[in-house]
Tab-separated table of C-alpha atoms and ligand atoms in Angstrom:
chain	number	residue	atom	x	y	z
M	1	MET	CA	75.490	42.965	52.468
M	2	GLU	CA	75.650	40.049	50.104
M	3	THR	CA	77.258	40.569	46.979
M	4	ILE	CA	75.810	40.371	43.909
M	5	ALA	CA	78.451	40.349	41.242
M	6	ARG	CA	82.610	40.804	40.783
M	7	LEU	CA	83.930	43.304	37.971
M	8	HIS	CA	88.068	43.332	38.296
M	9	ILE	CA	88.885	46.377	36.534
M	10	ASP	CA	92.282	47.023	37.485
M	11	THR	CA	94.645	45.067	34.883
M	12	PHE	CA	95.364	47.882	33.147
M	13	GLU	CA	98.587	48.835	31.179
M	14	LEU	CA	100.732	51.559	31.972
M	15	SER	CA	102.846	52.907	29.350
M	16	LEU	CA	105.679	56.591	29.935
M	17	ARG	CA	105.147	59.616	28.221
M	18	ASP	CA	106.692	63.030	28.465
M	19	ILE	CA	104.681	65.000	30.922
M	20	ARG	CA	104.946	67.827	28.128
M	21	GLN	CA	103.651	65.872	25.364
M	22	VAL	CA	100.207	65.499	27.609
M	23	ASP	CA	97.470	67.614	28.336
M	24	PRO	CA	98.175	69.966	30.784
M	25	THR	CA	94.142	69.754	31.949
M	26	LEU	CA	94.881	66.009	32.519
M	27	LEU	CA	97.341	67.045	34.865
M	28	HIS	CA	95.500	69.352	36.600
M	29	ALA	CA	92.622	66.665	36.791
M	30	LEU	CA	94.631	64.310	37.953
M	31	SER	CA	95.705	66.590	41.231
M	32	VAL	CA	92.861	67.485	42.086
M	33	SER	CA	91.732	63.824	42.096
M	34	VAL	CA	94.391	63.353	45.166
M	35	GLY	CA	92.719	66.892	46.784
M	36	TRP	CA	95.708	69.051	45.690
M	37	PRO	CA	94.525	72.581	45.181
M	38	HIS	CA	97.377	73.543	42.277
M	39	ARG	CA	96.177	75.723	39.522
M	40	GLU	CA	96.412	74.639	35.961
M	41	GLY	CA	98.713	77.971	35.687
M	42	ASP	CA	100.757	75.905	39.119
M	43	TRP	CA	101.324	73.771	36.985
M	44	GLN	CA	102.550	75.222	33.926
M	45	MET	CA	105.171	76.937	35.962
M	46	LEU	CA	106.712	73.875	36.565
M	47	LEU	CA	106.327	72.488	33.438
M	48	ASP	CA	108.290	74.820	32.406
M	49	LEU	CA	110.881	74.747	35.125
M	50	GLY	CA	111.162	71.069	35.103
M	51	GLN	CA	110.793	67.870	33.267
M	52	GLY	CA	108.692	64.705	34.345
M	53	LEU	CA	107.018	61.413	33.055
M	54	ALA	CA	103.268	60.791	32.900
M	55	ALA	CA	102.060	57.175	33.158
M	56	VAL	CA	99.061	57.059	30.854
M	57	ASP	CA	96.676	54.115	30.043
M	58	GLU	CA	95.634	52.627	27.066
M	59	ILE	CA	93.181	55.493	26.127
M	60	GLY	CA	94.885	57.870	26.832
M	61	ARG	CA	93.882	58.725	31.454
M	62	VAL	CA	97.047	60.282	32.754
M	63	VAL	CA	97.255	57.825	35.772
M	64	GLY	CA	100.296	59.068	37.228
M	65	THR	CA	102.907	62.443	37.289
M	66	VAL	CA	106.464	62.694	38.578
M	67	MET	CA	108.735	65.542	37.742
M	68	TRP	CA	111.949	66.722	38.612
M	69	LEU	CA	113.834	70.438	38.610
M	70	ARG	CA	117.364	70.706	38.147
M	71	TYR	CA	118.791	73.290	39.937
M	72	ARG	CA	122.661	71.812	39.509
M	73	PRO	CA	123.829	69.341	36.886
M	74	ASP	CA	124.747	67.367	40.114
M	75	PHE	CA	121.108	68.266	41.760
M	76	ALA	CA	117.621	67.324	40.994
M	77	MET	CA	114.657	68.577	43.098
M	78	VAL	CA	111.601	65.890	42.378
M	79	CYS	CA	108.250	66.806	42.588
M	80	MET	CA	104.460	65.754	41.464
M	81	LEU	CA	104.867	62.200	42.495
M	82	ILE	CA	101.533	61.604	42.222
M	83	THR	CA	99.065	58.108	41.159
M	84	LEU	CA	95.491	58.009	41.172
M	85	PRO	CA	93.333	56.760	43.998
M	86	ARG	CA	92.041	54.106	42.779
M	87	LEU	CA	95.619	52.926	41.094
M	88	GLN	CA	97.934	53.448	44.787
M	89	GLU	CA	99.214	50.503	46.459
M	90	GLN	CA	100.448	48.943	43.643
M	91	GLY	CA	103.269	49.749	42.921
M	92	ALA	CA	102.908	52.875	40.204
M	93	GLY	CA	104.175	55.292	42.594
M	94	SER	CA	107.715	53.813	43.759
M	95	TRP	CA	107.989	52.300	39.293
M	96	LEU	CA	107.881	56.875	38.755
M	97	MET	CA	110.198	57.429	41.401
M	98	GLU	CA	112.627	55.097	39.811
M	99	LYS	CA	112.864	55.789	36.249
M	100	ALA	CA	112.747	59.461	37.128
M	101	HIS	CA	116.103	58.173	39.258
M	102	GLU	CA	117.502	56.209	36.195
M	103	LEU	CA	116.673	59.162	34.195
M	104	ASN	CA	118.685	61.121	36.165
M	105	PRO	CA	121.836	58.955	36.910
M	106	GLY	CA	124.731	60.450	39.305
M	107	VAL	CA	122.414	63.029	40.586
M	108	VAL	CA	121.490	63.940	44.579
M	109	PHE	CA	118.024	64.220	44.958
M	110	GLY	CA	115.581	66.541	47.256
M	111	LEU	CA	112.161	66.539	47.666
M	112	THR	CA	109.199	67.682	50.257
M	113	ALA	CA	107.060	64.497	51.166
M	114	THR	CA	103.392	64.671	51.636
M	115	ARG	CA	103.061	62.173	54.709
M	116	GLU	CA	101.310	59.879	52.415
M	117	ALA	CA	104.693	59.373	50.638
M	118	LYS	CA	107.128	59.500	53.313
M	119	ARG	CA	107.516	55.856	53.755
M	120	LEU	CA	108.002	55.196	50.206
M	121	TYR	CA	110.615	57.563	49.898
M	122	ARG	CA	112.465	56.487	53.065
M	123	SER	CA	112.401	52.562	51.120
M	124	LEU	CA	114.026	54.192	48.347
M	125	GLY	CA	116.804	55.349	50.576
M	126	TYR	CA	115.462	59.252	51.347
M	127	GLY	CA	116.194	60.882	54.670
M	128	TYR	CA	117.842	64.122	56.040
M	129	GLU	CA	114.780	64.579	57.162
M	130	GLN	CA	113.325	67.928	58.345
M	131	LYS	CA	109.713	68.555	59.279
M	132	VAL	CA	108.004	70.981	57.211
M	133	LEU	CA	104.784	72.866	58.354
M	134	ARG	CA	101.915	73.943	56.091
M	135	CYS	CA	99.997	76.664	57.615
M	136	GLN	CA	97.156	78.393	56.053
M	137	GLY	CA	93.457	80.524	56.499
M	138	GLU	CA	92.582	83.729	56.259
M	139	ALA	CA	94.852	86.512	56.713
M	140	ALA	CA	93.786	88.022	60.001
M	141	PRO	CA	95.958	91.986	59.916
M	142	ASP	CA	94.405	92.925	63.036
M	143	ALA	CA	95.593	90.094	65.140
M	144	LEU	CA	98.851	91.695	65.105
M	145	ASN	CA	97.680	95.080	66.260
M	146	PRO	CA	100.161	95.978	68.973
M	147	GLY	CA	98.809	94.840	71.806
M	148	LYS	CA	96.399	92.249	70.742
M	149	VAL	CA	98.471	89.549	70.323
M	150	MET	CA	102.528	88.948	70.948
M	151	PRO	CA	104.729	91.284	70.475
M	152	PHE	CA	107.500	89.621	67.999
M	153	ALA	CA	110.860	90.383	68.505
M	154	ARG	CA	111.584	94.074	66.720
M	155	THR	CA	114.552	94.516	64.250
M	156	GLU	CA	116.752	96.804	62.906
M	157	GLY	CA	116.899	98.148	59.536
M	158	SER	CA	114.200	99.300	56.158
M	159	LEU	CA	111.522	97.352	54.978
M	160	ARG	CA	110.810	98.469	50.739
M	161	PRO	CA	108.826	96.721	48.204
M	162	LEU	CA	110.973	94.912	45.833
M	163	GLN	CA	112.819	96.627	42.992
M	164	ALA	CA	114.152	95.215	39.807
M	165	GLU	CA	117.563	96.113	40.090
M	166	ASP	CA	117.405	94.038	43.283
M	167	HIS	CA	117.198	90.910	41.720
M	168	ASP	CA	120.810	89.878	41.462
M	169	SER	CA	120.483	90.391	45.667
M	170	LEU	CA	117.870	88.257	46.075
M	171	LEU	CA	119.615	85.403	44.064
M	172	ARG	CA	122.908	85.825	45.870
M	173	LEU	CA	120.934	85.016	49.725
M	174	ASP	CA	119.025	82.462	48.056
M	175	CYS	CA	122.143	80.872	46.621
M	176	ALA	CA	123.592	81.171	50.094
M	177	ALA	CA	120.841	80.138	52.132
M	178	ILE	CA	120.476	76.262	50.331
M	179	GLY	CA	123.874	76.136	48.530
M	180	LEU	CA	122.110	75.925	44.841
M	181	ASP	CA	121.162	78.484	42.205
M	182	ARG	CA	117.949	78.900	41.520
M	183	SER	CA	117.696	81.752	39.211
M	184	ALA	CA	115.687	79.914	37.049
M	185	VAL	CA	113.239	79.694	39.300
M	186	PHE	CA	113.204	82.848	40.119
M	187	GLY	CA	113.418	83.909	36.435
M	188	SER	CA	109.538	82.162	36.857
M	189	LEU	CA	108.456	83.812	40.001
M	190	LEU	CA	109.766	87.150	39.989
M	191	PRO	CA	107.212	88.207	37.450
M	192	VAL	CA	104.150	86.538	38.936
M	193	SER	CA	105.344	88.013	42.520
M	194	GLU	CA	105.371	91.009	44.868
M	195	GLY	CA	108.461	91.203	46.752
M	196	HIS	CA	109.630	92.700	50.232
M	197	VAL	CA	113.358	93.389	51.140
M	198	LEU	CA	115.060	94.490	54.297
M	199	ILE	CA	117.796	96.861	54.759
M	200	ARG	CA	120.740	97.195	57.162
M	201	ASN	CA	123.952	98.754	56.224
M	202	GLU	CA	122.917	99.710	52.882
M	203	GLU	CA	122.559	96.253	52.233
M	204	ILE	CA	119.466	93.974	51.576
M	205	VAL	CA	119.719	90.994	54.249
M	206	SER	CA	116.203	89.594	53.838
M	207	PHE	CA	113.585	89.088	51.265
M	208	ALA	CA	109.915	87.659	51.281
M	209	LEU	CA	107.862	87.326	48.047
M	210	CYS	CA	104.434	85.948	47.477
M	211	ARG	CA	102.444	85.139	44.320
M	212	PRO	CA	98.746	83.894	43.640
M	213	PHE	CA	98.607	80.153	44.162
M	214	GLY	CA	96.016	77.445	44.878
M	215	ARG	CA	93.326	78.670	47.011
M	216	GLY	CA	94.620	81.862	47.397
M	217	HIS	CA	98.454	83.536	47.628
M	218	VAL	CA	101.333	81.708	49.416
M	219	ILE	CA	104.318	83.739	50.964
M	220	GLY	CA	107.478	81.976	49.974
M	221	PRO	CA	110.126	81.577	49.531
M	222	VAL	CA	111.135	84.098	52.500
M	223	ILE	CA	114.791	84.289	53.084
M	224	ALA	CA	116.583	85.255	56.431
M	225	ALA	CA	119.301	85.024	58.971
M	226	THR	CA	116.845	85.652	61.784
M	227	GLU	CA	112.902	84.866	62.417
M	228	ALA	CA	112.408	88.409	62.902
M	229	ASP	CA	113.728	89.428	59.925
M	230	ALA	CA	111.585	87.124	58.313
M	231	ILE	CA	108.743	88.447	59.761
M	232	ALA	CA	109.538	91.911	59.172
M	233	VAL	CA	109.818	90.995	55.393
M	234	SER	CA	105.731	89.267	55.574
M	235	ARG	CA	103.915	90.578	57.389
M	236	PRO	CA	103.283	93.254	54.600
M	237	TYR	CA	100.958	90.355	53.111
M	238	VAL	CA	98.996	89.572	55.866
M	239	GLU	CA	97.877	93.344	55.796
M	240	VAL	CA	97.736	93.298	51.819
M	241	HIS	CA	95.874	90.056	51.130
M	242	ALA	CA	93.599	90.737	55.019
M	243	GLY	CA	90.177	88.557	55.014
M	244	ARG	CA	91.382	86.095	52.063
M	245	PHE	CA	92.794	82.929	51.857
M	246	LEU	CA	96.935	82.598	52.525
M	247	ARG	CA	99.791	80.224	52.434
M	248	ALA	CA	103.120	79.924	54.045
M	249	ASP	CA	105.145	76.394	54.475
M	250	THR	CA	107.884	76.511	57.079
M	251	PRO	CA	110.299	74.042	58.557
M	252	ALA	CA	108.989	73.193	62.066
M	253	CYS	CA	112.328	74.337	63.516
M	254	ASN	CA	111.075	77.958	62.908
M	255	THR	CA	109.043	78.670	65.731
M	256	ALA	CA	108.710	81.927	65.939
M	257	PHE	CA	107.971	82.451	62.521
M	258	THR	CA	105.418	79.827	62.699
M	259	ASN	CA	103.657	81.545	65.294
M	260	PHE	CA	103.976	84.808	63.901
M	261	LEU	CA	102.110	82.871	60.937
M	262	VAL	CA	99.370	81.410	63.511
M	263	ALA	CA	98.465	84.753	64.923
M	264	SER	CA	97.869	86.195	61.176
M	265	GLY	CA	95.618	83.979	60.608
M	266	MET	CA	97.578	80.682	59.089
M	267	GLN	CA	96.559	77.509	61.353
M	268	ILE	CA	99.093	74.775	60.967
M	269	HIS	CA	97.371	73.074	58.607
M	270	ASP	CA	98.926	70.092	57.650
M	271	SER	CA	103.106	68.735	57.902
M	272	ALA	CA	105.353	67.495	54.931
M	273	THR	CA	109.055	66.496	55.378
M	274	SER	CA	112.275	67.679	53.569
M	275	MET	CA	114.154	64.490	52.476
M	276	GLY	CA	117.329	64.076	50.499
M	277	LEU	CA	118.629	61.393	49.029
M	278	GLY	CA	122.529	61.409	48.811
M	279	ARG	CA	122.543	63.748	50.971
M	280	ALA	CA	121.236	66.742	52.912
M	281	PRO	CA	118.943	68.804	50.043
M	282	TYR	CA	119.516	72.150	50.976
M	283	MET	CA	123.110	73.505	53.006
M	284	PRO	CA	123.219	76.605	54.324
M	285	SER	CA	126.672	78.215	52.896
M	286	ILE	CA	127.090	80.718	56.145
M	287	PRO	CA	127.051	79.231	59.308
M	288	GLY	CA	124.188	81.599	61.163
M	289	GLY	CA	123.814	83.658	57.904
M	290	PRO	CA	120.625	83.220	55.439
M	291	ARG	CA	118.583	80.067	55.149
M	292	ARG	CA	115.264	79.414	54.022
M	293	ILE	CA	112.017	80.998	56.355
M	294	ALA	CA	109.486	79.611	54.146
M	295	LEU	CA	109.719	77.852	51.059
M	296	ALA	CA	109.065	79.044	47.570
M	297	SER	CA	106.730	76.119	47.332
M	298	GLN	CA	106.998	72.209	48.559
M	299	ALA	CA	107.389	71.349	45.173
M	300	LEU	CA	110.189	73.960	44.398
M	301	GLY	CA	111.567	73.816	47.783
O	401	COA	C1	102.229	59.022	47.493
O	401	COA	C2	101.629	58.157	46.231
O	401	COA	C3	102.272	58.470	44.941
O	401	COA	C4	102.315	56.730	46.364
O	401	COA	O1	101.255	55.776	45.093
O	401	COA	P1	101.439	54.585	44.914
O	401	COA	O2	101.393	54.373	43.596
O	401	COA	O3	100.115	53.968	46.040
O	401	COA	O4	102.961	53.513	45.342
O	401	COA	P2	103.435	52.458	45.439
O	401	COA	O5	102.079	51.864	45.096
O	401	COA	O6	105.025	52.548	44.376
O	401	COA	O7	104.149	52.495	47.078
O	401	COA	C5	103.353	52.894	47.672
O	401	COA	C6	103.069	51.663	49.532
O	401	COA	O8	103.050	50.451	48.448
O	401	COA	C7	103.521	49.813	48.566
O	401	COA	N1	103.475	48.763	47.569
O	401	COA	C8	104.181	48.882	46.107
O	401	COA	N2	103.226	47.820	45.495
O	401	COA	C9	102.970	46.961	45.772
O	401	COA	C10	102.242	45.979	45.824
O	401	COA	N3	102.185	45.130	44.644
O	401	COA	N4	100.811	45.095	46.988
O	401	COA	C11	101.053	46.029	47.556
O	401	COA	N5	101.440	46.954	48.604
O	401	COA	C12	102.575	47.786	47.515
O	401	COA	C13	104.604	50.469	48.666
O	401	COA	O9	106.190	49.605	49.603
O	401	COA	C14	104.335	51.503	49.365
O	401	COA	O10	104.092	51.258	51.209
O	401	COA	P3	104.844	51.708	51.639
O	401	COA	O11	104.011	53.028	52.122
O	401	COA	O12	104.967	50.734	53.600
O	401	COA	O13	106.266	51.990	51.319
O	401	COA	C15	99.961	58.621	46.116
O	401	COA	O14	99.539	57.350	47.623
O	401	COA	C16	99.846	59.573	45.561
O	401	COA	O15	99.494	59.971	44.871
O	401	COA	N6	99.500	60.151	46.769
O	401	COA	C17	98.860	61.408	47.100
O	401	COA	C18	99.713	62.662	46.552
O	401	COA	C19	101.000	62.617	47.000
O	401	COA	O16	101.076	63.035	47.773
O	401	COA	N7	102.237	62.263	46.373
O	401	COA	C20	103.263	62.283	47.205
O	401	COA	C21	103.931	64.372	47.061
O	401	COA	S1	105.578	63.981	48.104
């Protein structure tokens, strides 16, 4: 088709602001523009927990974001790197990452990269890659009925809903699993989550939380030493949310847990990559001990 006229519109200048100074509805609009499912409440939780930058054009439109959560003085989880589609491939994403690095000197960084962003992070030196599967769909507990699908490994112990006095045990398990203190994260997650714990020898050995997120509910974090334990604590949510949208993000090495999710109606929808700059982002403190079987979210790790 013949071109009738041309107009160059991408010559505008961006300035950086503290992300807390911009209208959260604009942040939400930005994540919607790249097809992310976050609700305003999902953004609000991250804004309460972390810090970040918003790139704003001359008339106040938010065209890019990056956030980071300091889990420890020497560790930050980077998340919510987004640039407006019409601005992409022009250096804004790398620029936001460089600014986030500059504002956190001497820190080890971790993140969960989407497929679009993986090369960008690699070019900035990120490595220690671990593939993470995003499983989602309509929860189908019937498929888990005995005899209908493969039996999942049985596990010893008793299962019960989470109680307030369990919170310290959850923090200890999470800290042993990832090597970082996420008490601030749990402070935000626990009030909005359901929880189940598995008890053996009068000790909590595994837990799973589940909360509203995106299009429905997300199961996570799930911390356990074995996939059988992780399945035991996650299974109640498949029943509770039968017929509704459920999601879980699990490292791809967890094949039994992934098979359980798929059999429960949560198909593998996409994959992401957990990455670290400086060292591996998560380091379980006990070999063979508790580890992260489902992420709290891609942003929170
Ligand atoms: C991922 C994302 C943030 C990248 O943002 P961006 O603004 O396109 O980032 P950049 O322009 O800095 O870099 C993108 C690529 O363009 C290249 N590039 C940078 N400057 C360029 C320029 N002036 N001309 C041409 N290419 C350029 C970069 O080298 C990079 O290439 P690579 O993929 O081979 O590394 C953006 O695509 C996005 O918002 N995606 C949807 C949300 C998402 O997935 N976010 C990541 C969360 S982990």
